[in-house]
XYZ file of C-alpha atoms in Angstrom:
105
model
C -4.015 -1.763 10.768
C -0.934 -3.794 11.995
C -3.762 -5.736 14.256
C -5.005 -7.069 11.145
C -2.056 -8.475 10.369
C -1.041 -12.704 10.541
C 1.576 -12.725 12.717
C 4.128 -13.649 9.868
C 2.856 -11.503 6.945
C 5.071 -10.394 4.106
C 4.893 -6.782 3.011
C 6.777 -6.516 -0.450
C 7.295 -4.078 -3.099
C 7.997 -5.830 -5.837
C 10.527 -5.165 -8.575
C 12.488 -3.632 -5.457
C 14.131 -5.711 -3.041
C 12.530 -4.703 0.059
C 11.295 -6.886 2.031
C 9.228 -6.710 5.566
C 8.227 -9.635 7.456
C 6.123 -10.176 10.983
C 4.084 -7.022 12.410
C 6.701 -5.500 14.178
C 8.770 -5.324 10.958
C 5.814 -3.794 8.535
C 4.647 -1.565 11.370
C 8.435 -0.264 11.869
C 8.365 0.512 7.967
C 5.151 2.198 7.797
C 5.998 4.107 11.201
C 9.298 5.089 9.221
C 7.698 6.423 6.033
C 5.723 9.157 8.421
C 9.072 10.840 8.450
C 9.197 11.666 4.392
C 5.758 12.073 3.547
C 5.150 15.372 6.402
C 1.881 16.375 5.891
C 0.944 14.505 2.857
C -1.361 11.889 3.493
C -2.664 8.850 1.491
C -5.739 8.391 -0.097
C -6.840 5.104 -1.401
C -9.319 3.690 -3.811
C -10.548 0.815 -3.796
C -10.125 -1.900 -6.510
C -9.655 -5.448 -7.049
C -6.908 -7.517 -8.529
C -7.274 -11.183 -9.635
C -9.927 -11.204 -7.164
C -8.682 -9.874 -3.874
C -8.492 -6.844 -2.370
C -6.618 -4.017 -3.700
C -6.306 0.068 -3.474
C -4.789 2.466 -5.670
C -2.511 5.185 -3.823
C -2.474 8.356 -3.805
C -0.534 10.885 -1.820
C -1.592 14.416 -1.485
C -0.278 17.285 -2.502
C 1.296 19.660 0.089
C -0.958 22.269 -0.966
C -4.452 19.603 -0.297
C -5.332 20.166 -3.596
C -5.879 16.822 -4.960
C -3.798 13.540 -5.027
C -1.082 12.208 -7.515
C -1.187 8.288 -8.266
C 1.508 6.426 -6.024
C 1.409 2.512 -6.594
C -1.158 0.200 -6.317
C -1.572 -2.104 -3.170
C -3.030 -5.505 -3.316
C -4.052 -7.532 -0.074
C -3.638 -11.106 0.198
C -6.112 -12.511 2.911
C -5.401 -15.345 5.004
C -8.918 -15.940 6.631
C -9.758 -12.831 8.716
C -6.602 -10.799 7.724
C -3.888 -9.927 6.037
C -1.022 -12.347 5.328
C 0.672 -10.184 2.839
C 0.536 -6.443 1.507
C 2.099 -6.223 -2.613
C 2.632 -2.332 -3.283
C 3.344 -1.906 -7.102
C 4.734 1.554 -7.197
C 4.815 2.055 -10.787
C 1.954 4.243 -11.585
C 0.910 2.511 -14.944
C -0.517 0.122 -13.206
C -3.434 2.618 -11.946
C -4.276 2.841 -15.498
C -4.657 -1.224 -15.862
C -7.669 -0.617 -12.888
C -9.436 2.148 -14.744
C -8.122 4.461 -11.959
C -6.569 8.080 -12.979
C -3.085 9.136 -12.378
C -4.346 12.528 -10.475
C -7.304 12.775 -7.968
C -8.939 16.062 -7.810
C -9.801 18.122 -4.737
């Protein structure tokens, strides 16, 4: 994914402070994150917000039964790719997309 990257793109998590800019950066952070998660892997669904691109997350239960709502992540597209990456991790927003806090199976 970091290919699709601009070469300055933000990666943000707003209302938290943390802030990623440039490949290297986001690619450090989502290398970083391996470490907590384990096993557990995302699952996304695709939406759209105000237009662009955007996926609600899910991470999976230990167990691989099903998926519990983690954020939503919108894309902001600069051409060809990705010039910023907006993760909202409060999990009302899922609702707000018609998306359910729990994926099954």
């Amino acid at each position: 994914m970091v290919e699709l990257l601009t070469d300055d793109a933000w990666f943000t998590m707003p209302p938290a402070t943390l802030e990623f800019q440039g490949r290297a950066a986001i690619a450090g952070f989502l290398r970083d994150i391996q470490g907590w998660r384990g096993a557990r892997r995302y699952r996304l669904v695709p939406v759209r917000a105000n237009g662009q691109p955007a996926f609600g997350c899910y991470l999976s239960a230990a167990s691989g039964s099903g998926a519990s709502g983690h954020g939503v992540l919108v894309l902001t597209l600069e051409g060809d790719r990705i010039s910023a990456l907006t993760r909202f991790p409060d999990n009302a927003n899922l609702a707000r997309f018609g998306l359910p806090l729990v994926l099954a199976g």
